[in-house]
XYZ file of C-alpha atoms in Angstrom:
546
model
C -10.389 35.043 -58.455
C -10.419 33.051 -55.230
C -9.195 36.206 -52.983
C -11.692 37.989 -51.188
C -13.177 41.673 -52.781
C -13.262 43.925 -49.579
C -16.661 45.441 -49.012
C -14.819 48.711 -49.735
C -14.433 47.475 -53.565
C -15.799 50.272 -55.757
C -16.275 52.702 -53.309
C -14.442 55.821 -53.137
C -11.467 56.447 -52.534
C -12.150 59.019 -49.574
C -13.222 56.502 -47.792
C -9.994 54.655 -46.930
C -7.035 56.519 -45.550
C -4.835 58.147 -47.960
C -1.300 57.898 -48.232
C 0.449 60.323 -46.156
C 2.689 61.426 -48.663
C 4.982 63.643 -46.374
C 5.875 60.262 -44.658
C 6.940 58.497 -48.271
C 8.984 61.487 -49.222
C 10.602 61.398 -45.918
C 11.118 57.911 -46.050
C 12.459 57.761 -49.470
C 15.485 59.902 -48.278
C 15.956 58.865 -45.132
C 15.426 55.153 -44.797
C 17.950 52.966 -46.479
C 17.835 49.254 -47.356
C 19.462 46.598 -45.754
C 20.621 44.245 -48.764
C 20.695 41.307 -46.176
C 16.687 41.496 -46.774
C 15.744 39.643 -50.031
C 12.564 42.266 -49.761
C 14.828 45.390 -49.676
C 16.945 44.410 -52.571
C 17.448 45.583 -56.161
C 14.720 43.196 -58.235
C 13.521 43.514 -61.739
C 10.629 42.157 -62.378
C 8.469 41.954 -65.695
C 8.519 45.807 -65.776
C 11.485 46.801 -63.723
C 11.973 47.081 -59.943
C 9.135 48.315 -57.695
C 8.433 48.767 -54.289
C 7.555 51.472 -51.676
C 10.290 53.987 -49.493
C 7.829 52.933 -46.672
C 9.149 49.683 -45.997
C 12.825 50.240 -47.678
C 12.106 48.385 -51.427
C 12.370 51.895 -53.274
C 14.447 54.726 -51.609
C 17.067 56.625 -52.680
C 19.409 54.293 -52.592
C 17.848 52.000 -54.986
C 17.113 54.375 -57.234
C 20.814 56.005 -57.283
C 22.391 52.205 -57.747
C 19.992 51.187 -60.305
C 21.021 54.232 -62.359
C 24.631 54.314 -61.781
C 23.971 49.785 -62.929
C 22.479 51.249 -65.976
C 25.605 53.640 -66.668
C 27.786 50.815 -66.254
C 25.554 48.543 -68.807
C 25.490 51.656 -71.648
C 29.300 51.306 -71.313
C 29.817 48.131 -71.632
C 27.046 47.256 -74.687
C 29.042 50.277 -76.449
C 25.482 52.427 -75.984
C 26.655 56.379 -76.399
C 23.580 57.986 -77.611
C 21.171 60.487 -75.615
C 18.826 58.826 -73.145
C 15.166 59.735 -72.757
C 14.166 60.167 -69.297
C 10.289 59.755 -68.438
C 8.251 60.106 -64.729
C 4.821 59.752 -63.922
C 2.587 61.177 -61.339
C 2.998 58.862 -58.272
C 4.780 60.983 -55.349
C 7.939 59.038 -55.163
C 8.266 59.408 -58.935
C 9.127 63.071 -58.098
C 12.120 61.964 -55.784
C 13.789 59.288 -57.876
C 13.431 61.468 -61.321
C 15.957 63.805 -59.445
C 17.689 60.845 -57.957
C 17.949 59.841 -61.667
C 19.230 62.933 -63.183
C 21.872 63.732 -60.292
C 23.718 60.336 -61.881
C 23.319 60.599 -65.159
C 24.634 64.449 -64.952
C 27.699 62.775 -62.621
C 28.439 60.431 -64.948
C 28.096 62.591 -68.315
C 25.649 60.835 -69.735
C 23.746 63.388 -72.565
C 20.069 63.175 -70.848
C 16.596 64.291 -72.214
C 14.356 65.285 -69.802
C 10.828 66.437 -70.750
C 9.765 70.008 -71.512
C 8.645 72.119 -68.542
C 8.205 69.006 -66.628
C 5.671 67.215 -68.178
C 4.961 63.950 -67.104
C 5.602 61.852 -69.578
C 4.138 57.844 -70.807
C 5.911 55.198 -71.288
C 5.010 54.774 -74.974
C 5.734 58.455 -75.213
C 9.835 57.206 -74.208
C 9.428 53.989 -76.721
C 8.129 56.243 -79.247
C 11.065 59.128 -78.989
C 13.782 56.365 -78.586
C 12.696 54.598 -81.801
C 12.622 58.314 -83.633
C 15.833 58.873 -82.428
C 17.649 55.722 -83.418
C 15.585 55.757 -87.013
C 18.395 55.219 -90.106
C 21.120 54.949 -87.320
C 23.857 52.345 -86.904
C 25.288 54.040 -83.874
C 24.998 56.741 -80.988
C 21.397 55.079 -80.569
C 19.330 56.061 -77.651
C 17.540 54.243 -75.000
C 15.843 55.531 -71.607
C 14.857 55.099 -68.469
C 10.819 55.397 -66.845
C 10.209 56.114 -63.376
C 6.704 54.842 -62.632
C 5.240 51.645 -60.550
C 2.890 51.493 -63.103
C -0.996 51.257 -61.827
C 0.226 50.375 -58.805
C -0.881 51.536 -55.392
C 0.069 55.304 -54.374
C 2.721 54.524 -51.832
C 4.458 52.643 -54.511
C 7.632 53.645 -57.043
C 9.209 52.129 -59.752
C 11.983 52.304 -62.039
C 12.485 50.671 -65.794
C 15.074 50.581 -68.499
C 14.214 50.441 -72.448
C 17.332 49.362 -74.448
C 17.923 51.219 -78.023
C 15.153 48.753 -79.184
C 12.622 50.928 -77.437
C 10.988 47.712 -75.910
C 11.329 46.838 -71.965
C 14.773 45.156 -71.282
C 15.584 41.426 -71.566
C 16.285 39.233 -68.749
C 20.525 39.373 -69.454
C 20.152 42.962 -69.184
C 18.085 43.603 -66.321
C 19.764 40.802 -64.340
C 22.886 42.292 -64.283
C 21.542 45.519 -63.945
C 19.986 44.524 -60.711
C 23.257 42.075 -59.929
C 25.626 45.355 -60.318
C 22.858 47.684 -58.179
C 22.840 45.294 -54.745
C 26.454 45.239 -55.275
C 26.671 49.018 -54.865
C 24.296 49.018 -52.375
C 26.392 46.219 -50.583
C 29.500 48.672 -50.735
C 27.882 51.526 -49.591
C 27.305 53.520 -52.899
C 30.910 54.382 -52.478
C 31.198 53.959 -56.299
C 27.787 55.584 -57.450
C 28.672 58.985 -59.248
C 25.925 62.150 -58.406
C 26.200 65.321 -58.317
C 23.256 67.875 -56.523
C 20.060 68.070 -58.940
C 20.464 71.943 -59.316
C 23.640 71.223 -60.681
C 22.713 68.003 -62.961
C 19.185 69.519 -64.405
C 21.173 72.718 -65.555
C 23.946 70.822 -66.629
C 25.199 71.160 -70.344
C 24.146 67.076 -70.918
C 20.697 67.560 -69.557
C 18.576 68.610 -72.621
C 14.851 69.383 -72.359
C 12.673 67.525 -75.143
C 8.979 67.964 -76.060
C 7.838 64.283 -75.827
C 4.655 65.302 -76.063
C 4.770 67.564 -79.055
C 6.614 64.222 -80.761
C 4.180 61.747 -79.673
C 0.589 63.495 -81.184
C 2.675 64.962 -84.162
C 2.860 61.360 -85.360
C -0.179 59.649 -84.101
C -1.962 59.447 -87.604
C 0.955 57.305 -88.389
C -0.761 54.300 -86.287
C -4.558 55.310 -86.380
C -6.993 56.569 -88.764
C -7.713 59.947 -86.751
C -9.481 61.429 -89.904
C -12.431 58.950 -89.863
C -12.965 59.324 -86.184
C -13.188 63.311 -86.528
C -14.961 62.678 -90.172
C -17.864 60.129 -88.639
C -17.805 62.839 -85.328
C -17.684 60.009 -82.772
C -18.399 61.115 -79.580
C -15.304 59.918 -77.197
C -14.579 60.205 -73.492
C -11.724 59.805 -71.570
C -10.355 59.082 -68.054
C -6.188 59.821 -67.475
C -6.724 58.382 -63.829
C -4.781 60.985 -62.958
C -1.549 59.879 -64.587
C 1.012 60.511 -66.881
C -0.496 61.698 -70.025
C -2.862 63.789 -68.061
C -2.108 66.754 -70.793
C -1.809 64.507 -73.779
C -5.497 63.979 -74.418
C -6.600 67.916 -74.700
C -3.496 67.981 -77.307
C -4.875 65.015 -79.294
C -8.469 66.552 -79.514
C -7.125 69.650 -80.344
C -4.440 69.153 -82.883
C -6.894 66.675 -84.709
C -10.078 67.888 -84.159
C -11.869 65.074 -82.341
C -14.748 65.116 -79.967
C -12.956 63.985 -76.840
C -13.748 65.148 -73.999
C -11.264 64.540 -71.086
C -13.811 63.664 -68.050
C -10.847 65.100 -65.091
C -7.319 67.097 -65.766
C -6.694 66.263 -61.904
C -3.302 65.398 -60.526
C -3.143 63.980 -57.029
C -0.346 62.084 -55.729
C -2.972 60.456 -52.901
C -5.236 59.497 -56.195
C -8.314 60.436 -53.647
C -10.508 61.052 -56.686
C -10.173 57.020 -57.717
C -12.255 54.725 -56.480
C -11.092 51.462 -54.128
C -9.669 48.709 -56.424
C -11.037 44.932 -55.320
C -9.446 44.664 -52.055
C -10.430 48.272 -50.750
C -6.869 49.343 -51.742
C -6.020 52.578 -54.160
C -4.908 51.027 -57.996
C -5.041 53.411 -60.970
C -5.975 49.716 -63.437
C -8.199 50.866 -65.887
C -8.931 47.066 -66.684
C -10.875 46.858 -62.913
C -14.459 47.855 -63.023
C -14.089 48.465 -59.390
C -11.456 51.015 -59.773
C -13.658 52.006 -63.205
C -16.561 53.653 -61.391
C -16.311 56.391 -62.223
C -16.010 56.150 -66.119
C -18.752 53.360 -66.169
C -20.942 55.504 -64.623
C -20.612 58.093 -68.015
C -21.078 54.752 -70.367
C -23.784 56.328 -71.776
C -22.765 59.624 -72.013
C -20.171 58.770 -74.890
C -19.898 56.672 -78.202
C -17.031 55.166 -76.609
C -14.510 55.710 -73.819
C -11.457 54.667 -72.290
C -8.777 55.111 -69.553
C -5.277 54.483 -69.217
C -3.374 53.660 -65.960
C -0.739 56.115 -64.378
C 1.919 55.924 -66.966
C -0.499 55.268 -69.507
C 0.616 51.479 -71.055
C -2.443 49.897 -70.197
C -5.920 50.756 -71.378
C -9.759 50.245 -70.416
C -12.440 50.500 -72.685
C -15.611 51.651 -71.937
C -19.030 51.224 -74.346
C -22.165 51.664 -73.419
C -23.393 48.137 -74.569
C -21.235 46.178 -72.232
C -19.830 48.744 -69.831
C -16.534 48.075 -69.156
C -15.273 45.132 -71.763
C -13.099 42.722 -69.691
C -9.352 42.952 -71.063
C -9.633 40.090 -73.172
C -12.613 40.864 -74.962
C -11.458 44.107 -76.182
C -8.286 42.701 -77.318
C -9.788 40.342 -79.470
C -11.791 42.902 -81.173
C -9.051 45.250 -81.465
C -6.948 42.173 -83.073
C -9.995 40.748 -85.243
C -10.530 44.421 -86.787
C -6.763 45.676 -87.015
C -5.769 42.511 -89.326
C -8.767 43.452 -91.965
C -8.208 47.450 -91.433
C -4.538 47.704 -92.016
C -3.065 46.741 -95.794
C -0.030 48.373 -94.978
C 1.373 45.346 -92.566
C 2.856 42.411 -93.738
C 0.366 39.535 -94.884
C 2.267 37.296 -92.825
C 2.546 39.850 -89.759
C 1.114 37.425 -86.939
C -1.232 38.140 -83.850
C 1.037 38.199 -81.212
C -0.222 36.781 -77.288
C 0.878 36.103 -73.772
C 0.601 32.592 -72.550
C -2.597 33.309 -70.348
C -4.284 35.696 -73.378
C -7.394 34.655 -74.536
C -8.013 31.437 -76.772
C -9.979 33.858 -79.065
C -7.338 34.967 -80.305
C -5.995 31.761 -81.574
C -9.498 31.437 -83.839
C -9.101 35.382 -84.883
C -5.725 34.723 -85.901
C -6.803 31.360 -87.412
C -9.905 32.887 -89.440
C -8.045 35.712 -90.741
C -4.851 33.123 -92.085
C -2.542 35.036 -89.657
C 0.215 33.068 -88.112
C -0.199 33.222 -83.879
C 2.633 33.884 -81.832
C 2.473 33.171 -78.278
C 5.073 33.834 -75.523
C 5.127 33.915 -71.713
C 4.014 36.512 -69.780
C 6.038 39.867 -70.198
C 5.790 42.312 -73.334
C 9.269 42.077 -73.191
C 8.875 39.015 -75.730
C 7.141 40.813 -78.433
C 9.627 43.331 -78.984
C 11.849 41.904 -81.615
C 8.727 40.889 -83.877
C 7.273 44.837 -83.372
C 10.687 45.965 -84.125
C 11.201 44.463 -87.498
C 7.325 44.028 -88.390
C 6.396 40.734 -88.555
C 4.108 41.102 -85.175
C 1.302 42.930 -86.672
C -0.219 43.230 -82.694
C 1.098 41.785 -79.374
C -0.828 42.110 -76.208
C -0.849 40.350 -72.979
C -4.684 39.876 -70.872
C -3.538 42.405 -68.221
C -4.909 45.160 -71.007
C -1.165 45.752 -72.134
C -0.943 45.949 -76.055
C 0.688 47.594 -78.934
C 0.918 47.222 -82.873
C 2.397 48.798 -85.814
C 2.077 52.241 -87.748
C -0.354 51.661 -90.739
C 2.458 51.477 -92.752
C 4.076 48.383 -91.038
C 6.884 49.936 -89.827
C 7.618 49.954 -85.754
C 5.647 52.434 -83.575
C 5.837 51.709 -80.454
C 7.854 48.322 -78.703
C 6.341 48.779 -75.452
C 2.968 48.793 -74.117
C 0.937 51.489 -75.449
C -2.469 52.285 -73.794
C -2.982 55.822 -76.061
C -3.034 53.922 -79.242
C -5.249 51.081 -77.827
C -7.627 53.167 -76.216
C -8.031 55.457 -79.413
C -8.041 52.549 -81.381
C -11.840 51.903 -79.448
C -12.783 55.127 -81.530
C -11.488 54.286 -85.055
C -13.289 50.943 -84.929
C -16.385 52.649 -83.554
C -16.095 54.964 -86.865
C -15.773 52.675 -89.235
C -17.958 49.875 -88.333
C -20.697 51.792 -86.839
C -20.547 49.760 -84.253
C -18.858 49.688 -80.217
C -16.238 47.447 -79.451
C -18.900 45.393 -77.317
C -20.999 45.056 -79.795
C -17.988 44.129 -82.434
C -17.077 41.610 -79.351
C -20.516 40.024 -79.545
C -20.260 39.402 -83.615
C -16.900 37.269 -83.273
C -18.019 35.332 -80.433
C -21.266 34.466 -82.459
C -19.265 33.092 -85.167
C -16.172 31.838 -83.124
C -17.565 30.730 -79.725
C -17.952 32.867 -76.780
C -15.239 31.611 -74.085
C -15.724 31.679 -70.430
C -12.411 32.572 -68.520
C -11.239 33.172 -65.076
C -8.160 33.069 -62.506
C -8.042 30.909 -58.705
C -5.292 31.500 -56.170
C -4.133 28.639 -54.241
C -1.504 28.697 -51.611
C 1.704 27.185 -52.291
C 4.803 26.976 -50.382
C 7.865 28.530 -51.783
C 9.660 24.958 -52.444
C 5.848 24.318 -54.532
C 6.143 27.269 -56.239
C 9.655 26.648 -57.294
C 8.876 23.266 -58.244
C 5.676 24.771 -60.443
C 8.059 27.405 -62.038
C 10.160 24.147 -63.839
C 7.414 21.794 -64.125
C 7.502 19.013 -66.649
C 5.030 18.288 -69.154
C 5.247 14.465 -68.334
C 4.257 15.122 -64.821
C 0.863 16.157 -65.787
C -0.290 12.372 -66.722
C -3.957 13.263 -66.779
C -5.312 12.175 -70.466
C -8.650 14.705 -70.807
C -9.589 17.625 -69.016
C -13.133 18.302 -68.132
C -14.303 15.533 -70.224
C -12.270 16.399 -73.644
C -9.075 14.588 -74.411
C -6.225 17.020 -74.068
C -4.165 18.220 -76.995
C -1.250 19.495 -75.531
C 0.828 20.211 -72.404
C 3.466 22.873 -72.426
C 5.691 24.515 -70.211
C 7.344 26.784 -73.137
C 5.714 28.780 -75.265
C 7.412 30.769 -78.134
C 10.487 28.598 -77.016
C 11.240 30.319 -73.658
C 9.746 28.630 -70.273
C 6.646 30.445 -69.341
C 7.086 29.319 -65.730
C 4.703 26.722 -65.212
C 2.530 24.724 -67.062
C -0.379 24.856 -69.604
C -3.004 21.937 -70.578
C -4.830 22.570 -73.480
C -8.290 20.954 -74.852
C -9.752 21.567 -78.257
C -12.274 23.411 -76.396
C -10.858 24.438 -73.128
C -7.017 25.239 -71.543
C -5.644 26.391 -67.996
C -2.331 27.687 -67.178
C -0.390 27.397 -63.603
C 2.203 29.212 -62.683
C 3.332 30.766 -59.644
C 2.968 34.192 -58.311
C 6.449 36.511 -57.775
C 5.341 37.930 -54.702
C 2.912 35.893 -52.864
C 3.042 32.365 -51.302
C 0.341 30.996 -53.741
C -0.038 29.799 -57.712
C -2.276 31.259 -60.021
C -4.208 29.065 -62.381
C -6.130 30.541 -65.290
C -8.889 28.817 -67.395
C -10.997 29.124 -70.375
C -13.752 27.360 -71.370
C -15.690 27.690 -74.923
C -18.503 25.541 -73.414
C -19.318 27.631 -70.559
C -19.417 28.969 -66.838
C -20.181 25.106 -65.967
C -17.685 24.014 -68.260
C -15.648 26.077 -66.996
C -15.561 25.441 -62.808
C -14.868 21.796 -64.156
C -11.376 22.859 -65.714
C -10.370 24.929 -63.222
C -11.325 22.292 -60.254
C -10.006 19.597 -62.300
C -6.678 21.790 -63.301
C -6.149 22.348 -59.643
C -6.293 18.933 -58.733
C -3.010 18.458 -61.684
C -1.709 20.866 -60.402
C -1.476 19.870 -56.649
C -0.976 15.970 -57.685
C 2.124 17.340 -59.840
C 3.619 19.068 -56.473
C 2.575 16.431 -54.331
């Protein structure tokens, strides 16, 4: 990456200034957005709309319209089942989950709530959904997940998962958010509530052991026997978040040697350490926010960490350290494909736009058919749904795949399953997942990758978002002829563009919240190789928007 890593980067937490949490709760009740503000407004992003009660982009207002929206949207898509409710452990999740409950109650919407409070992952919500709605044709459930994901402690964040399971598609989040801003617009004169003492003891609001339901089935989607049979030594980090308690249950209620390196909730996440630029982020793909789990990589077998509501993952082995995002999700892909009879044979290797080329040659050596799709693991849903994605994963270390059997698991991210998965392939190869890394790329090539930031104006970045492929009219890139340029993949736009090499691609596309494009670039020929595709892919790029 271009942007500058803060000489804070690594180092602990304790030595920036926390959040002051008493000023975000405060905030969250008391400040409320003006919808005038594009920055204060109901928006859905990849993974639903985030934003901090600090500077009025998650307070309760939002929270209250976005739920009342999703009322409305049950309604009208003739969805009457239960719906799952799930939180996380970021301070304003705390806030909103009442927020969320007080409408749902108001509206009589039959809720589930988690037992005693638990916090609760997001593939623990997929998971319970999709065991719900199993043999039914109606009264399916879907839910709702209050978390920001890994992002920074002042943040929240709210989500919707259809009956599917999966995150929500663009037609239903857009008019989800459409519907919100026009509440908020009106004053939430029409959004229903009712006070939380009321709604959580109301006769809708159900309690449900998502937890109990989530490790009950996990030797549906990994071989738990061989990992407790071959007595790999495991370690794990919940960054404080959501399935905090799930990893003592796993170890216990299969026997495994996993030790869970810190049980510690903290809504300031003091015990992290600073992410690149000196800021707090719970990303367990980040070896500067990692520190603390690198430092055991030689304590365990293998280990792992999951960010706060536990869809991401992080691997950890003491060969490589921390294995960049990609890497482990090409081993994970190259072993699941010969390790799992149960799928279909044509169940394909499912990847985001800006994944790793790896994966094409996995997929290619193993005669699997390669899906890829833009960025958002929204787009994998249907093919995890009905089986014929075998594994879908995006290089931000979100991924998922199917029960051993081939039937659906999980249609969101799940970072339990991935990060366990690090185990099972340690078990039965004998072998870590860096090591396993090393043996592809000796027999596939061993690509060099990376991301730049440029600055772009918002007219350039809007321009970049609907690029055409005929306005890249370079014929080679870094000295190979190219082989194709795309601005779709899968058939849906992926918002920029993509130039592809038989030995090298790069992918623009603009960022959502910054005033700069993002261009990423592999390379099997090297580092040198490399700075030469992503200087020349710049230069297209800037040319194209000239």
């Amino acid at each position: 990456m271009s942007a500058k890593i803060s000489p804070l980067a690594g180092k602990p937490a304790t030595e920036a200034t926390p959040v002051d949490v008493a000023a975000l709760l405060a905030a969250y009740h008391d400040l409320q957005p003006d919808p005038s503000v594009p920055e204060q407004r109901v928006v859905f992003g990849t993974s639903g709309h985030r934003g901090s009660s600090l500077v009025r982009s998650f307070n309760a207002w939002h929270v209250q319209s976005v739920v009342q929206a999703i009322c409305e949207y049950r309604r009208k898509e003739g969805i009457d089942g239960p719906l799952f409710v799930g939180i996380d452990t970021h301070a304003l999740s705390a806030p909103a989950f009442e927020s969320t409950v007080e409408v749902l109650a108001a509206n009589g919407i039959a809720t589930y709530v988690s037992r005693g409070g638990e916090f609760t992952p997001t593939p623990a919500v997929s998971h319970a959904i999709l065991v719900f709605n199993r043999g039914r044709d109606s009264g399916l459930a879907d839910g709702i997940v209050i978390t920001p994901s890994h992002n920074p402690p002042e943040s929240g964040g709210i989500k919707y998962n259809p009956p599917h399971g999966g995150p929500a598609d663009t037609d239903a989040t857009s008019w989800i958010a459409q519907r919100a801003n026009a509440l908020i617009e009106d004053g939430l004169r029409e959004v229903k509530r009712q006070p939380f003492a009321q709604a959580i003891k109301a006769s809708t609001t159900t309690e449900y052991d998502f937890l109990d339901r989530y490790v009950s089935d996990l030797g549906d989607v990994l071989d738990l026997d061989i990992i407790r049979a071959r007595g790999v030594r495991m370690g794990v980090d919940p960054l404080g978040g959501a399935g905090v308690h799930y990893w003592r249950a796993i170890a216990e209620r299969y026997t495994l040697d996993l030790t869970v390196v810190s049980e510690t909730v903290d809504t300031t996440f003091s015990f992290m350490s600073l992410d690149w630029d000196g800021r707090v982020r719970m990303d367990p793909s980040s070896s500067y926010a990692m520190q603390r789990l690198i430092g055991l990589k030689d304590t365990f077998q293998v280990a792992f960490a999951c960010d706060t509501d536990h869809d991401r993952h992080g691997v950890v082995a003491p060969s490589t350290g921390l294995l960049p995002a990609n890497h482990y999700l090409a081993a994970a892909a190259w072993y699941l494909f010969q390790n799992r009879p149960g799928w279909r044979p044509d169940a394909a290797v499912g990847k985001t736009a800006v994944s790793t080329g790896l994966l094409d040659r996995v997929a290619a050596s193993l005669g699997r058919p390669l899906r890829e799709v833009p960025v958002g693991f929204k787009y994998f849903v249907s093919g995890l749904y009905d089986g014929s994605l075998g594994f879908g994963c995006e290089e931000s270390a979100g991924a998922s795949f199917l029960s051993r059997d081939g039937s659906v698991w999980s249609t969101d991210k799940d970072g339990i399953v991935a990060a366990l998965l690090a185990g099972e392939m340690t078990a039965r190869l004998g072998r870590d997942p860096g090591e396993i890394y090393r043996g592809i790329t000796a027999e596939l090539g061993d690509p060099a990758n990376a991301r730049i930031d440029a600055p772009a104006s918002h007219a350039q970045k809007a321009t970049l978002s609907k690029l055409s492929p005929d306005r890249v009219d370079s014929k080679t890139l870094a000295g190979d002829p190219i082989v194709a340029v795309v601005n779709q993949a899968g058939g849906q736009p992926i918002g920029g563009i993509k130039v592809s090499s038989a030995e090298a691609w790069f992918a623009a596309r603009p960022s959502g919240t910054e005033d700069i494009y993002k261009v990423y670039g592999e390379s099997f020929r090297g580092a040198d190789h490399l700075a030469q595709v992503l200087a020349e892919a710049q230069a297209m790029v800037d040319k194209a928007l000239g």
